[in-house]
Coordinates of C-alpha atoms in Angstrom, one line a residue:
Chain A
X1 CA 31.5 49.3 67.0
X2 CA 33.5 47.0 65.1
X3 CA 36.3 44.7 66.1
X4 CA 40.1 43.5 65.0
X5 CA 41.5 40.5 63.4
X6 CA 42.3 38.8 66.9
X7 CA 39.4 39.9 68.3
X8 CA 37.2 37.5 66.0
X9 CA 39.2 35.2 65.8
X10 CA 39.5 34.3 69.5
X11 CA 35.4 35.2 69.3
X12 CA 34.5 32.7 66.7
X13 CA 36.8 29.8 68.7
X14 CA 34.8 30.7 71.6
X15 CA 31.0 30.8 71.1
X16 CA 31.1 32.7 67.9
X17 CA 30.8 36.5 69.3
X18 CA 33.6 38.3 68.1
X19 CA 35.7 38.4 71.8
X20 CA 36.6 41.9 73.3
X21 CA 39.7 43.5 73.4
X22 CA 40.6 42.8 77.4
X23 CA 38.1 39.6 77.8
X24 CA 39.1 36.7 79.2
X25 CA 38.6 33.5 76.5
X26 CA 38.2 30.1 76.6
X27 CA 39.3 29.1 73.2
X28 CA 38.8 25.5 70.6
X29 CA 42.4 25.7 69.6
X30 CA 42.5 24.4 65.8
X31 CA 46.5 22.9 65.8
X32 CA 49.2 22.1 68.5
X33 CA 52.6 22.5 68.0
X34 CA 55.2 21.6 70.5
X35 CA 59.3 21.2 70.2
X36 CA 62.4 19.9 70.9
X37 CA 63.0 22.4 73.0
X38 CA 60.0 22.3 75.5
X39 CA 59.2 18.5 75.0
X40 CA 61.4 17.9 77.8
X41 CA 58.9 20.4 79.7
X42 CA 55.6 19.8 77.8
X43 CA 55.4 15.7 78.3
X44 CA 56.4 16.3 82.4
X45 CA 53.3 18.5 82.5
X46 CA 51.2 15.9 80.4
X47 CA 52.2 13.4 83.1
X48 CA 51.5 15.4 85.4
X49 CA 47.8 16.7 84.5
X50 CA 47.0 12.5 84.3
X51 CA 44.5 12.6 81.6
X52 CA 42.6 9.5 81.2
X53 CA 42.6 10.1 77.0
X54 CA 44.3 13.1 75.1
X55 CA 41.2 13.2 72.3
X56 CA 42.6 16.6 70.6
X57 CA 46.0 14.9 70.6
X58 CA 46.3 13.5 66.3
X59 CA 45.9 18.1 65.7
X60 CA 49.4 18.9 68.1
X61 CA 52.6 18.1 65.8
X62 CA 55.7 17.0 67.1
X63 CA 58.8 19.6 65.5
X64 CA 62.3 17.7 66.4
X65 CA 64.2 21.1 65.1
X66 CA 66.0 23.3 68.1
X67 CA 68.4 19.7 68.8
X68 CA 69.0 19.7 65.1
X69 CA 71.0 17.3 65.3
X70 CA 70.8 16.7 69.6
X71 CA 74.5 17.5 71.3
X72 CA 74.0 15.8 74.0
X73 CA 72.6 12.5 75.1
X74 CA 69.8 15.1 77.0
X75 CA 68.6 16.1 74.0
X76 CA 69.3 12.8 71.9
X77 CA 66.9 11.2 74.5
X78 CA 64.3 13.8 74.6
X79 CA 64.1 12.9 70.5
X80 CA 63.4 9.4 71.2
X81 CA 60.6 10.1 73.9
X82 CA 59.2 13.1 71.0
X83 CA 59.0 9.5 68.9
X84 CA 57.5 7.3 71.0
X85 CA 54.4 9.9 71.7
X86 CA 54.1 10.1 68.6
X87 CA 54.0 6.8 67.4
X88 CA 51.6 5.8 70.8
X89 CA 49.2 8.9 70.0
X90 CA 49.3 8.6 66.3
X91 CA 50.4 12.5 66.8
X92 CA 52.9 13.9 63.2
X93 CA 55.7 14.1 63.6
X94 CA 58.5 16.0 61.7
X95 CA 62.0 14.4 62.0
X96 CA 66.1 16.1 62.7
X97 CA 66.3 17.6 59.2
X98 CA 62.6 17.3 58.0
X99 CA 63.0 22.0 59.2
X100 CA 61.6 24.3 61.6
X101 CA 58.4 24.5 63.8
X102 CA 57.2 27.5 61.9
X103 CA 57.7 26.5 58.6
X104 CA 56.8 22.5 58.5
X105 CA 54.1 23.5 60.5
X106 CA 52.1 25.9 56.8
X107 CA 53.8 23.1 53.9
X108 CA 52.3 20.5 55.8
X109 CA 48.8 22.1 56.1
X110 CA 48.5 22.2 58.9
X111 CA 47.2 25.4 59.4
X112 CA 43.7 27.8 57.2
X113 CA 43.0 31.1 57.4
X114 CA 40.7 31.5 60.6
X115 CA 42.6 29.2 62.3
X116 CA 44.1 29.1 65.8
X117 CA 46.8 27.4 66.4
X118 CA 49.6 27.1 69.6
X119 CA 53.2 26.7 69.7
X120 CA 55.9 26.1 72.5
X121 CA 57.9 28.9 70.5
X122 CA 57.8 33.2 70.5
X123 CA 58.0 33.2 66.9
X124 CA 54.4 30.8 66.8
X125 CA 53.8 34.7 65.3
X126 CA 54.7 33.7 61.6
X127 CA 50.9 31.6 61.7
X128 CA 49.6 35.2 61.4
X129 CA 51.0 35.4 58.0
X130 CA 48.0 33.6 56.8
X131 CA 45.2 35.1 58.8
X132 CA 45.8 32.5 61.6
X133 CA 45.8 33.7 64.9
X134 CA 49.4 31.9 66.1
X135 CA 50.5 32.6 69.9
X136 CA 53.9 31.4 71.3
X137 CA 52.6 29.0 74.6
X138 CA 54.9 26.5 76.8
X139 CA 54.2 22.7 78.0
X140 CA 51.2 23.7 80.0
X141 CA 48.5 24.5 77.3
X142 CA 49.4 22.5 75.4
X143 CA 49.0 19.0 77.4
X144 CA 45.8 21.0 78.3
X145 CA 45.3 21.5 74.6
X146 CA 45.0 17.5 73.6
X147 CA 42.9 16.8 76.7
X148 CA 40.9 19.3 76.8
X149 CA 40.6 21.1 72.8
X150 CA 40.8 24.2 74.3
X151 CA 42.8 26.4 76.2
X152 CA 42.4 30.3 78.1
X153 CA 43.1 33.8 75.8
X154 CA 43.7 37.2 77.1
X155 CA 42.3 39.0 74.1
X156 CA 45.1 41.2 72.5
X157 CA 44.8 44.8 71.7
X158 CA 45.3 45.5 68.5
X159 CA 48.2 48.4 66.6
X160 CA 47.1 48.9 63.2
X161 CA 50.8 48.5 61.0
X162 CA 49.9 50.3 57.3
X163 CA 52.9 49.3 54.8
X164 CA 52.4 52.1 52.6
X165 CA 54.1 51.1 49.0
X166 CA 55.7 48.5 47.8
X167 CA 59.8 48.0 48.9
X168 CA 62.6 48.5 47.0
X169 CA 65.3 46.3 45.2
X170 CA 67.4 45.0 47.8
X171 CA 65.1 46.0 50.9
X172 CA 62.6 43.1 52.8
X173 CA 60.2 42.5 55.3
X174 CA 63.1 42.1 57.7
X175 CA 63.7 45.5 57.4
X176 CA 60.3 46.7 57.7
X177 CA 60.3 44.3 61.5
X178 CA 63.8 46.3 62.3
X179 CA 62.7 49.5 61.5
X180 CA 59.9 48.8 63.9
X181 CA 62.2 47.7 66.5
X182 CA 63.5 51.4 65.6
X183 CA 60.1 53.1 66.7
X184 CA 58.3 51.3 69.2
X185 CA 61.6 48.9 71.5
X186 CA 61.7 45.4 71.9
X187 CA 58.6 44.3 72.9
X188 CA 56.7 47.2 72.3
X189 CA 53.8 45.8 71.3
X190 CA 54.4 43.7 74.5
X191 CA 50.5 41.8 75.0
X192 CA 49.4 43.2 72.3
X193 CA 48.2 41.9 68.2
X194 CA 49.3 43.4 65.2
X195 CA 47.9 43.9 62.3
X196 CA 49.5 44.2 58.8
X197 CA 47.9 46.4 56.3
X198 CA 48.2 48.1 52.9
X199 CA 50.2 48.5 49.6
X200 CA 53.1 47.5 50.8
X201 CA 51.9 44.1 52.5
X202 CA 49.9 43.3 49.2
X203 CA 53.0 43.3 47.2
X204 CA 55.2 40.6 49.5
X205 CA 56.2 37.6 48.9
X206 CA 54.2 34.6 51.2
X207 CA 57.8 33.9 52.7
X208 CA 58.6 37.8 53.4
X209 CA 55.1 37.6 54.6
X210 CA 56.1 35.1 56.8
X211 CA 59.3 36.8 58.1
X212 CA 56.7 40.0 58.9
X213 CA 54.7 38.2 61.0
X214 CA 57.3 36.0 63.3
X215 CA 59.8 38.8 63.5
X216 CA 56.8 40.5 65.6
X217 CA 57.9 37.8 68.2
X218 CA 60.9 40.6 68.7
X219 CA 58.6 43.5 69.4
X220 CA 56.5 41.0 72.0
X221 CA 53.5 40.8 69.9
X222 CA 50.9 38.0 70.3
X223 CA 50.1 37.3 67.4
X224 CA 50.9 39.7 63.3
X225 CA 48.4 39.3 61.9
X226 CA 47.4 39.9 57.5
X227 CA 44.5 40.2 55.9
X228 CA 44.1 36.4 53.8
X229 CA 44.5 38.2 49.5
X230 CA 44.9 35.6 46.2
X231 CA 48.5 35.2 46.9
X232 CA 48.4 32.7 50.6
X233 CA 45.5 31.3 49.4
X234 CA 46.4 30.5 46.5
X235 CA 49.9 29.5 48.7
X236 CA 47.4 26.8 51.1
X237 CA 45.6 25.6 48.8
X238 CA 49.1 24.2 47.1
X239 CA 49.7 22.9 50.3
X240 CA 46.9 21.4 51.2
X241 CA 45.1 22.8 54.2
X242 CA 41.3 23.3 55.2
X243 CA 39.5 25.0 53.8
X244 CA 40.5 29.0 54.8
X245 CA 37.7 31.3 56.5
X246 CA 39.3 34.2 55.7
X247 CA 38.6 36.9 58.8
X248 CA 38.5 40.5 58.2
X249 CA 38.8 43.5 60.8
X250 CA 35.8 45.9 60.5
X251 CA 36.1 50.1 59.5
X252 CA 35.5 50.5 62.8
X253 CA 37.1 48.6 64.5
X254 CA 39.0 50.0 68.1
X255 CA 43.0 49.7 68.2
X256 CA 45.3 51.5 70.9
X257 CA 46.8 52.8 67.7
X258 CA 48.0 53.4 64.4
X259 CA 51.7 52.9 63.1
X260 CA 52.1 54.3 58.8
X261 CA 55.1 53.5 57.5
X262 CA 56.8 55.0 54.1
X263 CA 57.9 51.5 53.2
X264 CA 58.9 52.2 49.6
X265 CA 61.1 54.7 50.9
X266 CA 62.8 52.7 54.0
X267 CA 66.2 51.5 53.5
X268 CA 67.6 48.4 54.4
X269 CA 68.0 48.5 57.9
X270 CA 70.5 46.5 60.7
X271 CA 70.9 45.6 64.5
X272 CA 73.9 46.1 65.9
X273 CA 75.5 44.0 68.7
X274 CA 73.5 43.1 71.6
X275 CA 70.2 44.4 71.4
X276 CA 67.7 44.0 68.7
X277 CA 66.1 47.2 69.0
X278 CA 69.4 49.2 68.7
X279 CA 68.3 49.1 64.8
X280 CA 70.1 51.4 62.0
X281 CA 69.6 52.0 58.3
X282 CA 72.6 50.3 56.4
X283 CA 73.9 53.2 54.6
X284 CA 75.9 54.3 57.8
X285 CA 77.1 51.7 59.7
X286 CA 78.9 50.4 56.2
X287 CA 81.9 50.5 57.0
X288 CA 81.2 48.5 59.5
X289 CA 84.4 44.5 59.6
X290 CA 82.4 41.2 59.0
X291 CA 83.6 37.7 60.1
X292 CA 81.2 35.6 59.4
X293 CA 77.4 34.9 57.2
X294 CA 74.6 33.3 59.1
X295 CA 71.4 32.8 56.9
X296 CA 68.9 30.6 58.2
X297 CA 66.0 30.1 60.9
X298 CA 61.9 30.7 60.9
X299 CA 62.7 34.5 60.2
X300 CA 65.2 34.6 57.0
X301 CA 65.6 31.1 56.4
X302 CA 62.9 30.5 53.4
X303 CA 63.7 29.8 49.4
X304 CA 63.4 33.9 48.5
X305 CA 66.3 34.7 51.1
X306 CA 68.2 31.5 49.4
X307 CA 67.3 33.0 46.5
X308 CA 68.4 36.5 46.8
X309 CA 71.9 35.4 48.6
X310 CA 72.6 33.2 45.2
X311 CA 71.6 35.6 43.5
X312 CA 74.5 38.6 44.6
X313 CA 76.9 35.7 45.0
X314 CA 76.5 33.3 41.8
X315 CA 79.4 33.4 39.9
X316 CA 81.7 35.2 42.6
X317 CA 83.5 34.6 46.0
X318 CA 83.1 36.0 49.6
X319 CA 85.4 38.3 51.0
X320 CA 88.8 36.8 52.1
X321 CA 88.4 35.8 55.6
X322 CA 85.1 35.2 55.9
X323 CA 83.0 32.3 56.4
X324 CA 79.4 31.7 55.7
X325 CA 77.0 29.2 57.0
X326 CA 73.5 29.0 55.1
X327 CA 70.6 26.3 56.7
X328 CA 66.7 26.4 54.5
X329 CA 64.4 26.2 56.8
X330 CA 62.7 23.8 56.0
X331 CA 63.5 20.0 54.2
X332 CA 60.9 21.0 51.5
X333 CA 63.9 24.8 51.1
X334 CA 66.4 22.0 50.5
X335 CA 65.2 20.1 47.6
X336 CA 64.2 23.5 46.4
X337 CA 66.9 25.1 46.7
X338 CA 69.0 22.2 45.1
X339 CA 67.1 21.5 42.6
X340 CA 67.3 25.6 41.3
X341 CA 71.3 25.0 41.1
X342 CA 71.7 27.3 44.4
X343 CA 73.8 25.4 46.2
X344 CA 76.1 25.1 43.7
X345 CA 76.2 29.1 43.3
X346 CA 76.9 29.8 47.3
X347 CA 79.4 26.4 48.1
X348 CA 81.0 27.7 45.1
X349 CA 81.2 31.3 46.1
X350 CA 82.7 29.4 50.0
X351 CA 79.3 29.3 52.1
X352 CA 78.7 25.8 53.5
X353 CA 74.9 24.6 53.2
X354 CA 73.9 22.8 56.4
X355 CA 70.5 20.2 56.6
X356 CA 67.6 21.9 57.5
X357 CA 66.5 23.3 60.7
X358 CA 67.5 25.5 63.3
X359 CA 71.0 25.2 63.2
X360 CA 73.1 28.6 63.6
X361 CA 70.4 31.0 65.1
X362 CA 71.7 30.2 68.7
X363 CA 74.2 27.4 70.1
X364 CA 72.6 25.3 71.5
X365 CA 74.5 22.6 69.1
X366 CA 77.8 23.9 67.7
X367 CA 76.8 25.0 64.5
X368 CA 78.5 27.7 64.7
X369 CA 80.0 29.2 68.5
X370 CA 81.6 32.6 67.6
X371 CA 84.5 33.7 68.7
X372 CA 86.1 36.8 70.2
X373 CA 85.7 39.9 68.6
X374 CA 84.5 38.2 66.2
X375 CA 81.7 40.2 64.4
X376 CA 78.8 38.1 63.1
X377 CA 76.6 39.2 60.8
X378 CA 72.6 36.3 61.0
X379 CA 69.9 37.0 59.0
X380 CA 68.1 35.3 62.5
X381 CA 66.1 36.8 65.2
X382 CA 67.4 37.8 67.9
X383 CA 71.6 38.6 68.9
X384 CA 72.1 38.5 72.9
X385 CA 75.5 38.8 73.8
X386 CA 76.5 35.4 74.4
X387 CA 73.7 33.9 72.1
X388 CA 75.9 32.2 69.5
X389 CA 77.8 31.5 72.6
X390 CA 79.9 33.5 73.2
X391 CA 79.5 36.9 75.0
X392 CA 83.1 38.4 73.7
X393 CA 81.2 38.9 69.8
X394 CA 79.1 40.9 68.1
X395 CA 75.7 39.4 66.6
X396 CA 74.7 42.3 63.6
X397 CA 70.8 41.2 62.4
X398 CA 70.0 42.3 58.6
X399 CA 67.9 41.0 55.8
X400 CA 69.0 37.3 53.7
X401 CA 70.1 39.9 51.3
X402 CA 72.5 42.1 54.3
X403 CA 74.0 39.3 55.0
X404 CA 75.0 38.0 51.7
X405 CA 76.0 41.3 50.3
X406 CA 78.1 41.9 53.6
X407 CA 79.6 37.8 53.6
X408 CA 81.3 39.9 49.6
X409 CA 82.5 42.6 51.1
X410 CA 83.6 41.4 53.9
X411 CA 81.8 44.5 55.5
X412 CA 78.5 45.6 56.3
X413 CA 77.2 46.3 52.9
X414 CA 73.7 48.1 51.7
X415 CA 72.4 44.6 48.8
X416 CA 70.9 47.6 46.7
X417 CA 74.8 48.6 45.9
X418 CA 76.3 44.9 45.0
X419 CA 75.3 43.2 41.8
X420 CA 71.8 40.8 42.0
X421 CA 71.2 42.5 45.8
X422 CA 68.2 44.4 43.5
X423 CA 66.2 40.0 42.9
X424 CA 63.1 39.4 43.5
X425 CA 60.3 36.6 42.3
X426 CA 58.3 37.5 40.4
X427 CA 54.9 38.4 41.6
Chain B
X1 CA 41.2 35.6 96.6
X2 CA 43.2 36.1 100.0
X3 CA 45.6 38.8 101.0
X4 CA 49.5 38.0 100.8
X5 CA 52.0 39.9 102.4
X6 CA 55.7 39.3 102.5
X7 CA 59.0 41.2 102.3
X8 CA 60.4 42.6 99.3
X9 CA 62.3 41.1 97.4
X10 CA 63.9 43.7 94.4
X11 CA 65.3 43.3 90.5
X12 CA 65.8 45.7 88.1
X13 CA 64.1 46.2 84.6
X14 CA 64.6 44.0 81.7
X15 CA 65.3 40.7 83.5
X16 CA 64.8 37.6 81.3
X17 CA 64.2 34.4 83.1
X18 CA 66.0 32.5 81.3
X19 CA 69.1 33.7 81.4
X20 CA 68.7 34.2 84.9
X21 CA 65.7 31.5 86.2
X22 CA 66.1 28.0 84.1
X23 CA 68.4 26.0 82.6
X24 CA 68.8 26.9 79.6
X25 CA 72.4 28.2 78.9
X26 CA 72.9 26.2 82.8
X27 CA 72.0 22.1 80.7
X28 CA 72.6 19.4 82.5
X29 CA 71.8 21.6 85.9
X30 CA 68.0 20.9 88.0
X31 CA 65.7 23.5 89.5
X32 CA 66.6 22.6 92.8
X33 CA 69.5 23.5 91.3
X34 CA 68.8 26.7 90.3
X35 CA 67.1 27.9 92.8
X36 CA 69.8 28.7 95.3
X37 CA 71.9 31.0 92.1
X38 CA 68.7 32.6 90.5
X39 CA 69.5 36.3 89.2
X40 CA 72.8 36.7 90.7
X41 CA 74.5 37.5 87.7
X42 CA 71.6 40.8 88.0
X43 CA 71.8 41.0 91.7
X44 CA 74.5 38.7 93.6
X45 CA 73.4 37.1 97.2
X46 CA 70.0 37.1 95.4
X47 CA 68.8 33.2 95.9
X48 CA 70.2 32.8 98.6
X49 CA 68.7 35.6 101.2
X50 CA 64.8 35.3 99.3
X51 CA 63.3 34.1 102.1
X52 CA 59.8 31.6 101.3
X53 CA 57.3 34.0 101.4
X54 CA 58.9 36.5 100.2
X55 CA 57.2 39.0 97.6
X56 CA 59.6 39.6 94.2
X57 CA 59.6 43.0 93.5
X58 CA 60.9 43.8 89.3
X59 CA 61.8 46.7 86.6
X60 CA 59.4 46.7 83.4
X61 CA 58.9 43.6 81.2
X62 CA 59.9 41.1 83.9
X63 CA 60.6 37.7 82.3
X64 CA 61.2 39.3 78.9
X65 CA 61.3 37.1 75.4
X66 CA 61.1 33.6 75.2
X67 CA 60.6 32.3 78.5
X68 CA 60.3 29.0 79.5
X69 CA 57.7 27.8 81.9
X70 CA 60.8 26.3 84.4
X71 CA 61.6 29.7 85.6
X72 CA 58.2 29.6 87.6
X73 CA 59.1 26.0 89.0
X74 CA 62.4 27.4 90.3
X75 CA 60.9 30.6 91.7
X76 CA 58.0 27.9 93.9
X77 CA 61.2 25.9 94.7
X78 CA 62.2 29.3 96.1
X79 CA 59.1 30.3 98.2
X80 CA 58.2 33.1 95.7
X81 CA 54.5 34.1 97.2
X82 CA 53.9 36.8 94.9
X83 CA 55.4 39.0 91.7
X84 CA 54.8 42.7 91.6
X85 CA 56.6 44.7 88.3
X86 CA 55.5 47.6 86.3
X87 CA 54.7 44.9 83.2
X88 CA 55.8 41.3 82.8
X89 CA 57.0 39.6 79.0
X90 CA 53.6 37.9 77.8
X91 CA 55.1 34.3 77.8
X92 CA 55.9 35.0 81.1
X93 CA 53.0 36.5 82.7
X94 CA 51.3 33.7 81.4
X95 CA 53.4 30.8 82.2
X96 CA 53.4 32.6 85.9
X97 CA 49.2 32.1 86.0
X98 CA 49.3 28.5 84.9
X99 CA 51.3 28.2 87.7
X100 CA 49.5 29.4 90.8
X101 CA 52.1 32.3 91.5
X102 CA 50.0 36.0 91.3
X103 CA 52.3 38.4 89.0
X104 CA 50.4 41.9 89.7
X105 CA 51.0 44.4 87.4
X106 CA 51.4 48.0 88.7
X107 CA 54.7 50.8 89.5
X108 CA 57.2 49.7 91.9
X109 CA 59.1 52.7 92.4
X110 CA 60.1 53.6 95.6
X111 CA 60.3 49.7 97.4
X112 CA 63.4 48.6 99.1
X113 CA 64.2 45.1 99.8
X114 CA 63.2 44.4 102.6
X115 CA 60.0 46.9 102.3
X116 CA 57.1 44.5 103.7
X117 CA 54.7 45.0 101.4
X118 CA 50.8 43.9 101.0
X119 CA 49.2 42.4 97.9
X120 CA 45.1 42.5 97.8
X121 CA 44.7 40.2 94.1
X122 CA 41.6 40.6 93.7
X123 CA 41.6 44.6 93.9
X124 CA 44.9 44.9 92.6
X125 CA 46.0 47.4 96.2
X126 CA 49.3 47.3 97.0
X127 CA 50.6 49.2 100.0
X128 CA 53.5 49.7 101.2
X129 CA 52.2 51.0 105.0
X130 CA 55.7 52.0 106.3
X131 CA 56.9 53.7 103.5
X132 CA 52.8 55.5 102.7
X133 CA 52.8 53.8 99.3
X134 CA 49.5 52.3 98.3
X135 CA 49.0 51.7 94.4
X136 CA 46.1 50.8 92.5
X137 CA 46.9 47.8 89.9
X138 CA 44.6 46.9 87.5
X139 CA 42.8 43.3 89.1
X140 CA 43.2 40.7 88.4
X141 CA 40.2 38.5 86.4
X142 CA 38.1 36.5 87.7
X143 CA 39.0 33.4 85.4
X144 CA 42.8 34.3 85.9
X145 CA 41.9 34.3 89.6
X146 CA 40.4 30.9 89.3
X147 CA 43.1 29.3 88.1
X148 CA 45.4 31.1 91.0
X149 CA 43.3 30.1 93.6
X150 CA 42.6 26.1 92.0
X151 CA 46.8 26.2 91.8
X152 CA 47.1 26.5 88.5
X153 CA 46.1 25.3 85.1
X154 CA 47.2 21.2 85.8
X155 CA 45.1 21.8 89.5
X156 CA 42.0 23.5 87.6
X157 CA 41.5 21.2 84.9
X158 CA 42.3 18.0 87.0
X159 CA 39.3 19.1 89.0
X160 CA 37.1 21.6 85.9
X161 CA 37.9 19.0 82.4
X162 CA 34.8 21.5 81.8
X163 CA 36.7 24.4 81.7
X164 CA 34.0 26.1 84.1
X165 CA 36.6 28.9 85.0
X166 CA 32.7 31.0 86.1

């Protein structure tokens, strides 16, 4: 009987042999992350644990991204405590403006294929794009990792997802996940890992693959794993990651479910207000008016997202009455976008560009608070009622292409219908 | 593990503990305060009626989304003896075990507020004698029982820094 990628990675870290779905293992963790929204709790748990020493603390990064910049004294003091902790213990730290945890960890070379990585954030599934088992945990878990280097895991079942065919221009990984949310429902993959395979994945650039693994969190997935290929191996090498140990599933691995998606024919998708799994094709709702367009977050704030937005808005203006905010996911992305002249294009079109961080994903910092009855279209990952500070507003979720096309027209718009909406990075 | 017996307090499906049982949207409010108002929006008067030793009976996907560990700390403050639900949000399930709160997965249909519910975590049997209800939940794995018995991951590691879960 064969094994899935999840069974192999967890097994390799828990004594060597592949583990079996359903089993509880104690596994060696390669890298851990604490971000500022959970650091208050995590630091309390470390204190409660009362360990004499934290031998694995140098493999735990602290990231100041959610409260970026801090909206109040309490958050500012959490930042002070995080800086002091990192200084005292020699942990890597990413300060305000450096970027979002799920972007700076891979960019910083902190993980590679075959690794086991945990972070105090549900979107830690992002690391699956690099063939690493990444999953979200809490402060107690991270304190255990710092002290012992290990953590307990229930080995998940896996859903096999075959993406057949390269996406059309104007259609992105975001649309694939939104489509899956319409099929499985939010939490439809609860407790389970996903394995994405097929020509649809191979054709995707790294930025888009990261979206695919990241956004699996909305499906409730514990991990979202991709195989290693020359694209992610080259990316990891360029970011000075450790030697990759690629892990492939066996041909006779056991999956709870197999899903095939005809990605070559998939149209752009959008989640309507309040429910991330209330998803329709963009052409079905193209009369819907929007007032605000937001690009950013760990789901879609990467360079290709900003490039796509700039391709659509080049030499044009936002529709009358539309406000647009672009927040790069990291300082490296910010610099690259600036050097490519993308901010010139976006700012000339009427958008604002903000410092790297979690930005407009959720109203923690006041980066964006919606007014009554305002309709926001966002490239973020969640659209609960009131997430942008006002239960009387609506948040619709789409790709950066859909957001930029909508900002241009003032209506939810299929990027395939506007000039520049077919932009895609050369492979 | 010992049998848990208590009075049922009932919540519906898809209850987010981030929204209804944490300070995420109540900045500056402490755990003690939230324990007095938890779940108020989805079940008015819930926290007030909740007595130490009661069992929280919920619908599917209890504790969905990014679930803060604080939710479990608040539930301890409320005196929650155990939670029974058809399914839990992944992160909440983990947080509950890490903080020594038993979480049992089984169908909760037909169980009403005030019913006396009996849970055997070792076998997974859930009984409401007065209603003739017996449900079979998956028994908690021995490793999970060991964590629960210790009172959670931190007290466990204080005693067993070598992770001896057997």
